[in-house]
Amino acid sequence: MTLREEAVALPELRPVPGRPFGVYIHVPFCITRCGYCDFNTYTPAELGGVNPDAWLAALRTELQLAAERLAGPTVDTVFVGGGTPSLLGGARVASLLDMVREHFALAPDAEITTEANPESAWPDFFDAARAAGYTRVSLGMQSVSPTVLGVLDRIHTPNRSAAAAREALDAGFEHVSLDLIYGTPGESDDDLLRSLDTAVETGVDHVSAYALVVEEGTALARRVRRGELAAPDDDVLAHRYELVDARLSEAGLTWYEVSNWSRPGGECRHNLGYWDGGQWWGAGPGAHGHVGAVRWWNVKHPNAYAEMLARAALPVGGFELLDPDALHTEVVLLKTRLRQGLPHDVLNPAERRRAEGAVADGLLVSADDRFVLTPRGRLLADAVVRTVLG
């Protein structure tokens, strides 16, 4: 299958000195498509010519072109996501990191994360990834309820996620994260609490918990539209979030972003780079990058991606130049979601007055020259941001 597209020329990229720099690599392969997922992923039946080795060859070319374009900034974090990176196997995941090292200098304390799905990550995968230099693993757990996993079209068994987390810890990973989804139709409070307790009992130092979102174009959206499943209820989602926060806080995991909790030192530095003004190159089909005032995205289909790189062209599908107003909006949106909060001096006088109004409404607190979301404010974080921006 050939999907010939013309690459879009990127404008000059000017990294902002002093800000952390990351590399995100998107692995587009999945065995099956989960019903709720709208990520840029492809099953074997949807690919006509690009296999993992061909994709790795194309990726090597993109990383080389990226390093030439950026004049080789030091990389503070690497995040291999997807898709299902663990489908590559340990040897390919190790070679992927070698490619990054070939073209970029890694900071001595670089955080290097790979995502993994429980059904495709086993002790040999974790051993190989750890030996290659990965420092962190993020596992898609979602739930321990068979009913919930069935609705989400997850193919791993309820106990496999916890076993995989323990295997990663046994392989020597100090930082292991489990991702949960709450609010799935048919989920009970007890289902969620069992999932939280299981995650805590594994000994991982990081948990992410996301409310189920019914994305247009997904199998889940079609089932909701046909009336087969109920749409997530906002009041139920708020209640479930409170359960998540209470149970994880009791276990010593503290929120540091609205949907993320960790033990001290377990925060995901790569994601903090997204939220706190960092810059990154996004490599792989459909990956997004952001350097200076330029945000861009690669073409989505792996075949088109590989075809462009075979011509030594960056596989850019489009870009936008962020003006000062857009950059300001992003700063307010992202920093407000962090436990460290939004610095007062980021806001103009009108925005600061509106933020003080949110303090009076119990949605923010003001301390140490920062506005920080209250527990109630976290439930309404997007609304708080809209209020502050006016």
PDB file of N, CA, C and O in Angstrom, residues 51-101:
ATOM      1  N   ASN A  51       6.134  -3.078   8.395  1.00  0.00           N
ATOM      2  CA  ASN A  51       6.257  -3.942   9.559  1.00  0.00           C
ATOM      3  C   ASN A  51       7.168  -3.256  10.563  1.00  0.00           C
ATOM      4  O   ASN A  51       7.740  -2.193  10.281  1.00  0.00           O
ATOM      5  N   PRO A  52       7.336  -3.805  11.761  1.00  0.00           N
ATOM      6  CA  PRO A  52       8.154  -3.116  12.764  1.00  0.00           C
ATOM      7  C   PRO A  52       9.571  -2.796  12.312  1.00  0.00           C
ATOM      8  O   PRO A  52      10.099  -1.724  12.628  1.00  0.00           O
ATOM      9  N   ASP A  53      10.202  -3.679  11.545  1.00  0.00           N
ATOM     10  CA  ASP A  53      11.578  -3.401  11.122  1.00  0.00           C
ATOM     11  C   ASP A  53      11.633  -2.271  10.100  1.00  0.00           C
ATOM     12  O   ASP A  53      12.542  -1.431  10.138  1.00  0.00           O
ATOM     13  N   ALA A  54      10.667  -2.234   9.188  1.00  0.00           N
ATOM     14  CA  ALA A  54      10.623  -1.136   8.224  1.00  0.00           C
ATOM     15  C   ALA A  54      10.331   0.186   8.936  1.00  0.00           C
ATOM     16  O   ALA A  54      10.892   1.235   8.587  1.00  0.00           O
ATOM     17  N   TRP A  55       9.455   0.128   9.933  1.00  0.00           N
ATOM     18  CA  TRP A  55       9.158   1.333  10.701  1.00  0.00           C
ATOM     19  C   TRP A  55      10.393   1.815  11.464  1.00  0.00           C
ATOM     20  O   TRP A  55      10.679   3.019  11.507  1.00  0.00           O
ATOM     21  N   LEU A  56      11.158   0.893  12.043  1.00  0.00           N
ATOM     22  CA  LEU A  56      12.370   1.277  12.759  1.00  0.00           C
ATOM     23  C   LEU A  56      13.381   1.931  11.823  1.00  0.00           C
ATOM     24  O   LEU A  56      14.058   2.899  12.198  1.00  0.00           O
ATOM     25  N   ALA A  57      13.494   1.425  10.605  1.00  0.00           N
ATOM     26  CA  ALA A  57      14.413   2.028   9.641  1.00  0.00           C
ATOM     27  C   ALA A  57      13.995   3.454   9.318  1.00  0.00           C
ATOM     28  O   ALA A  57      14.838   4.361   9.227  1.00  0.00           O
ATOM     29  N   ALA A  58      12.683   3.666   9.128  1.00  0.00           N
ATOM     30  CA  ALA A  58      12.194   5.016   8.865  1.00  0.00           C
ATOM     31  C   ALA A  58      12.423   5.924  10.072  1.00  0.00           C
ATOM     32  O   ALA A  58      12.812   7.085   9.935  1.00  0.00           O
ATOM     33  N   LEU A  59      12.194   5.382  11.258  1.00  0.00           N
ATOM     34  CA  LEU A  59      12.390   6.167  12.471  1.00  0.00           C
ATOM     35  C   LEU A  59      13.834   6.615  12.615  1.00  0.00           C
ATOM     36  O   LEU A  59      14.109   7.759  13.015  1.00  0.00           O
ATOM     37  N   ARG A  60      14.783   5.726  12.289  1.00  0.00           N
ATOM     38  CA  ARG A  60      16.198   6.107  12.369  1.00  0.00           C
ATOM     39  C   ARG A  60      16.471   7.327  11.491  1.00  0.00           C
ATOM     40  O   ARG A  60      17.175   8.259  11.900  1.00  0.00           O
ATOM     41  N   THR A  61      15.866   7.346  10.294  1.00  0.00           N
ATOM     42  CA  THR A  61      16.067   8.486   9.403  1.00  0.00           C
ATOM     43  C   THR A  61      15.459   9.752   9.994  1.00  0.00           C
ATOM     44  O   THR A  61      16.065  10.832   9.929  1.00  0.00           O
ATOM     45  N   GLU A  62      14.253   9.637  10.590  1.00  0.00           N
ATOM     46  CA  GLU A  62      13.660  10.835  11.186  1.00  0.00           C
ATOM     47  C   GLU A  62      14.516  11.382  12.314  1.00  0.00           C
ATOM     48  O   GLU A  62      14.714  12.594  12.428  1.00  0.00           O
ATOM     49  N   LEU A  63      15.020  10.505  13.167  1.00  0.00           N
ATOM     50  CA  LEU A  63      15.850  10.976  14.275  1.00  0.00           C
ATOM     51  C   LEU A  63      17.124  11.651  13.768  1.00  0.00           C
ATOM     52  O   LEU A  63      17.575  12.653  14.333  1.00  0.00           O
ATOM     53  N   GLN A  64      17.689  11.118  12.694  1.00  0.00           N
ATOM     54  CA  GLN A  64      18.871  11.746  12.112  1.00  0.00           C
ATOM     55  C   GLN A  64      18.540  13.134  11.583  1.00  0.00           C
ATOM     56  O   GLN A  64      19.264  14.110  11.860  1.00  0.00           O
ATOM     57  N   LEU A  65      17.433  13.250  10.846  1.00  0.00           N
ATOM     58  CA  LEU A  65      17.030  14.552  10.313  1.00  0.00           C
ATOM     59  C   LEU A  65      16.682  15.534  11.431  1.00  0.00           C
ATOM     60  O   LEU A  65      16.973  16.728  11.349  1.00  0.00           O
ATOM     61  N   ALA A  66      16.066  15.018  12.503  1.00  0.00           N
ATOM     62  CA  ALA A  66      15.711  15.881  13.629  1.00  0.00           C
ATOM     63  C   ALA A  66      16.964  16.443  14.296  1.00  0.00           C
ATOM     64  O   ALA A  66      17.038  17.637  14.615  1.00  0.00           O
ATOM     65  N   ALA A  67      17.952  15.576  14.517  1.00  0.00           N
ATOM     66  CA  ALA A  67      19.186  16.029  15.175  1.00  0.00           C
ATOM     67  C   ALA A  67      19.896  17.076  14.326  1.00  0.00           C
ATOM     68  O   ALA A  67      20.431  18.062  14.849  1.00  0.00           O
ATOM     69  N   GLU A  68      19.878  16.882  12.998  1.00  0.00           N
ATOM     70  CA  GLU A  68      20.508  17.867  12.118  1.00  0.00           C
ATOM     71  C   GLU A  68      19.761  19.190  12.168  1.00  0.00           C
ATOM     72  O   GLU A  68      20.377  20.260  12.178  1.00  0.00           O
ATOM     73  N   ARG A  69      18.436  19.112  12.229  1.00  0.00           N
ATOM     74  CA  ARG A  69      17.624  20.327  12.236  1.00  0.00           C
ATOM     75  C   ARG A  69      17.788  21.111  13.531  1.00  0.00           C
ATOM     76  O   ARG A  69      17.753  22.337  13.550  1.00  0.00           O
ATOM     77  N   LEU A  70      17.967  20.401  14.635  1.00  0.00           N
ATOM     78  CA  LEU A  70      18.011  21.050  15.946  1.00  0.00           C
ATOM     79  C   LEU A  70      19.427  21.309  16.445  1.00  0.00           C
ATOM     80  O   LEU A  70      19.608  21.908  17.494  1.00  0.00           O
ATOM     81  N   ALA A  71      20.424  20.834  15.733  1.00  0.00           N
ATOM     82  CA  ALA A  71      21.819  20.945  16.167  1.00  0.00           C
ATOM     83  C   ALA A  71      22.035  20.264  17.511  1.00  0.00           C
ATOM     84  O   ALA A  71      22.814  20.716  18.343  1.00  0.00           O
ATOM     85  N   GLY A  72      21.316  19.154  17.715  1.00  0.00           N
ATOM     86  CA  GLY A  72      21.606  18.237  18.807  1.00  0.00           C
ATOM     87  C   GLY A  72      21.467  18.759  20.218  1.00  0.00           C
ATOM     88  O   GLY A  72      22.438  18.776  20.968  1.00  0.00           O
ATOM     89  N   PRO A  73      20.270  19.188  20.669  1.00  0.00           N
ATOM     90  CA  PRO A  73      20.119  19.567  22.086  1.00  0.00           C
ATOM     91  C   PRO A  73      20.271  18.350  22.988  1.00  0.00           C
ATOM     92  O   PRO A  73      20.007  17.213  22.584  1.00  0.00           O
ATOM     93  N   THR A  74      20.699  18.563  24.216  1.00  0.00           N
ATOM     94  CA  THR A  74      20.766  17.479  25.194  1.00  0.00           C
ATOM     95  C   THR A  74      19.361  17.061  25.572  1.00  0.00           C
ATOM     96  O   THR A  74      18.502  17.895  25.849  1.00  0.00           O
ATOM     97  N   VAL A  75      19.136  15.762  25.569  1.00  0.00           N
ATOM     98  CA  VAL A  75      17.799  15.224  25.815  1.00  0.00           C
ATOM     99  C   VAL A  75      17.665  14.835  27.285  1.00  0.00           C
ATOM    100  O   VAL A  75      18.461  14.039  27.808  1.00  0.00           O
ATOM    101  N   ASP A  76      16.656  15.392  27.942  1.00  0.00           N
ATOM    102  CA  ASP A  76      16.424  15.121  29.361  1.00  0.00           C
ATOM    103  C   ASP A  76      15.496  13.937  29.589  1.00  0.00           C
ATOM    104  O   ASP A  76      15.604  13.256  30.608  1.00  0.00           O
ATOM    105  N   THR A  77      14.562  13.721  28.645  1.00  0.00           N
ATOM    106  CA  THR A  77      13.610  12.625  28.797  1.00  0.00           C
ATOM    107  C   THR A  77      13.331  12.001  27.435  1.00  0.00           C
ATOM    108  O   THR A  77      13.320  12.690  26.415  1.00  0.00           O
ATOM    109  N   VAL A  78      13.097  10.694  27.452  1.00  0.00           N
ATOM    110  CA  VAL A  78      12.654   9.960  26.272  1.00  0.00           C
ATOM    111  C   VAL A  78      11.409   9.187  26.682  1.00  0.00           C
ATOM    112  O   VAL A  78      11.385   8.560  27.752  1.00  0.00           O
ATOM    113  N   PHE A  79      10.385   9.223  25.842  1.00  0.00           N
ATOM    114  CA  PHE A  79       9.152   8.497  26.143  1.00  0.00           C
ATOM    115  C   PHE A  79       8.731   7.740  24.898  1.00  0.00           C
ATOM    116  O   PHE A  79       8.472   8.336  23.854  1.00  0.00           O
ATOM    117  N   VAL A  80       8.681   6.410  25.021  1.00  0.00           N
ATOM    118  CA  VAL A  80       8.253   5.557  23.919  1.00  0.00           C
ATOM    119  C   VAL A  80       6.808   5.157  24.200  1.00  0.00           C
ATOM    120  O   VAL A  80       6.528   4.432  25.157  1.00  0.00           O
ATOM    121  N   GLY A  81       5.884   5.674  23.388  1.00  0.00           N
ATOM    122  CA  GLY A  81       4.471   5.444  23.640  1.00  0.00           C
ATOM    123  C   GLY A  81       3.781   4.860  22.426  1.00  0.00           C
ATOM    124  O   GLY A  81       4.404   4.498  21.432  1.00  0.00           O
ATOM    125  N   GLY A  82       2.470   4.783  22.515  1.00  0.00           N
ATOM    126  CA  GLY A  82       1.758   4.181  21.399  1.00  0.00           C
ATOM    127  C   GLY A  82       0.260   4.245  21.585  1.00  0.00           C
ATOM    128  O   GLY A  82      -0.249   5.053  22.342  1.00  0.00           O
ATOM    129  N   GLY A  83      -0.369   3.266  20.919  1.00  0.00           N
ATOM    130  CA  GLY A  83       0.166   2.037  20.406  1.00  0.00           C
ATOM    131  C   GLY A  83       0.667   1.127  21.533  1.00  0.00           C
ATOM    132  O   GLY A  83       0.424   1.336  22.706  1.00  0.00           O
ATOM    133  N   THR A  84       1.387   0.109  21.101  1.00  0.00           N
ATOM    134  CA  THR A  84       1.871  -0.904  22.042  1.00  0.00           C
ATOM    135  C   THR A  84       3.358  -1.140  21.837  1.00  0.00           C
ATOM    136  O   THR A  84       3.763  -2.045  21.087  1.00  0.00           O
ATOM    137  N   PRO A  85       4.223  -0.336  22.475  1.00  0.00           N
ATOM    138  CA  PRO A  85       5.658  -0.547  22.316  1.00  0.00           C
ATOM    139  C   PRO A  85       6.122  -1.956  22.678  1.00  0.00           C
ATOM    140  O   PRO A  85       7.079  -2.466  22.072  1.00  0.00           O
ATOM    141  N   SER A  86       5.469  -2.581  23.652  1.00  0.00           N
ATOM    142  CA  SER A  86       5.922  -3.916  24.058  1.00  0.00           C
ATOM    143  C   SER A  86       5.740  -4.949  22.954  1.00  0.00           C
ATOM    144  O   SER A  86       6.373  -6.010  22.986  1.00  0.00           O
ATOM    145  N   LEU A  87       4.900  -4.670  21.937  1.00  0.00           N
ATOM    146  CA  LEU A  87       4.785  -5.582  20.801  1.00  0.00           C
ATOM    147  C   LEU A  87       6.084  -5.672  20.013  1.00  0.00           C
ATOM    148  O   LEU A  87       6.315  -6.651  19.298  1.00  0.00           O
ATOM    149  N   LEU A  88       6.937  -4.662  20.122  1.00  0.00           N
ATOM    150  CA  LEU A  88       8.212  -4.692  19.410  1.00  0.00           C
ATOM    151  C   LEU A  88       9.139  -5.759  19.962  1.00  0.00           C
ATOM    152  O   LEU A  88      10.052  -6.217  19.258  1.00  0.00           O
ATOM    153  N   GLY A  89       8.954  -6.121  21.222  1.00  0.00           N
ATOM    154  CA  GLY A  89       9.875  -7.043  21.873  1.00  0.00           C
ATOM    155  C   GLY A  89      11.069  -6.307  22.459  1.00  0.00           C
ATOM    156  O   GLY A  89      11.376  -5.165  22.088  1.00  0.00           O
ATOM    157  N   GLY A  90      11.746  -6.974  23.374  1.00  0.00           N
ATOM    158  CA  GLY A  90      12.840  -6.329  24.090  1.00  0.00           C
ATOM    159  C   GLY A  90      13.984  -5.892  23.204  1.00  0.00           C
ATOM    160  O   GLY A  90      14.554  -4.803  23.380  1.00  0.00           O
ATOM    161  N   ALA A  91      14.372  -6.702  22.222  1.00  0.00           N
ATOM    162  CA  ALA A  91      15.520  -6.374  21.383  1.00  0.00           C
ATOM    163  C   ALA A  91      15.258  -5.121  20.550  1.00  0.00           C
ATOM    164  O   ALA A  91      16.128  -4.244  20.431  1.00  0.00           O
ATOM    165  N   ARG A  92      14.052  -5.025  19.971  1.00  0.00           N
ATOM    166  CA  ARG A  92      13.753  -3.835  19.160  1.00  0.00           C
ATOM    167  C   ARG A  92      13.623  -2.587  20.028  1.00  0.00           C
ATOM    168  O   ARG A  92      14.039  -1.496  19.625  1.00  0.00           O
ATOM    169  N   VAL A  93      13.036  -2.723  21.207  1.00  0.00           N
ATOM    170  CA  VAL A  93      12.925  -1.571  22.102  1.00  0.00           C
ATOM    171  C   VAL A  93      14.320  -1.098  22.520  1.00  0.00           C
ATOM    172  O   VAL A  93      14.578   0.104  22.628  1.00  0.00           O
ATOM    173  N   ALA A  94      15.236  -2.028  22.714  1.00  0.00           N
ATOM    174  CA  ALA A  94      16.617  -1.658  23.028  1.00  0.00           C
ATOM    175  C   ALA A  94      17.266  -0.945  21.841  1.00  0.00           C
ATOM    176  O   ALA A  94      17.950   0.083  22.007  1.00  0.00           O
ATOM    177  N   SER A  95      17.041  -1.452  20.616  1.00  0.00           N
ATOM    178  CA  SER A  95      17.652  -0.828  19.446  1.00  0.00           C
ATOM    179  C   SER A  95      17.080   0.562  19.209  1.00  0.00           C
ATOM    180  O   SER A  95      17.784   1.467  18.736  1.00  0.00           O
ATOM    181  N   LEU A  96      15.819   0.758  19.548  1.00  0.00           N
ATOM    182  CA  LEU A  96      15.195   2.070  19.417  1.00  0.00           C
ATOM    183  C   LEU A  96      15.927   3.100  20.274  1.00  0.00           C
ATOM    184  O   LEU A  96      16.228   4.210  19.829  1.00  0.00           O
ATOM    185  N   LEU A  97      16.246   2.718  21.499  1.00  0.00           N
ATOM    186  CA  LEU A  97      16.973   3.643  22.371  1.00  0.00           C
ATOM    187  C   LEU A  97      18.388   3.881  21.850  1.00  0.00           C
ATOM    188  O   LEU A  97      18.915   4.994  21.956  1.00  0.00           O
ATOM    189  N   ASP A  98      18.992   2.853  21.274  1.00  0.00           N
ATOM    190  CA  ASP A  98      20.317   3.043  20.662  1.00  0.00           C
ATOM    191  C   ASP A  98      20.258   4.098  19.561  1.00  0.00           C
ATOM    192  O   ASP A  98      21.195   4.893  19.387  1.00  0.00           O
ATOM    193  N   MET A  99      19.167   4.120  18.797  1.00  0.00           N
ATOM    194  CA  MET A  99      19.010   5.125  17.742  1.00  0.00           C
ATOM    195  C   MET A  99      18.977   6.534  18.322  1.00  0.00           C
ATOM    196  O   MET A  99      19.567   7.465  17.763  1.00  0.00           O
ATOM    197  N   VAL A 100      18.254   6.696  19.416  1.00  0.00           N
ATOM    198  CA  VAL A 100      18.203   8.011  20.050  1.00  0.00           C
ATOM    199  C   VAL A 100      19.603   8.426  20.486  1.00  0.00           C
ATOM    200  O   VAL A 100      20.044   9.563  20.245  1.00  0.00           O
ATOM    201  N   ARG A 101      20.319   7.516  21.111  1.00  0.00           N
ATOM    202  CA  ARG A 101      21.683   7.825  21.571  1.00  0.00           C
ATOM    203  C   ARG A 101      22.616   8.124  20.399  1.00  0.00           C
ATOM    204  O   ARG A 101      23.568   8.896  20.532  1.00  0.00           O
TER     205      ARG A 101
END
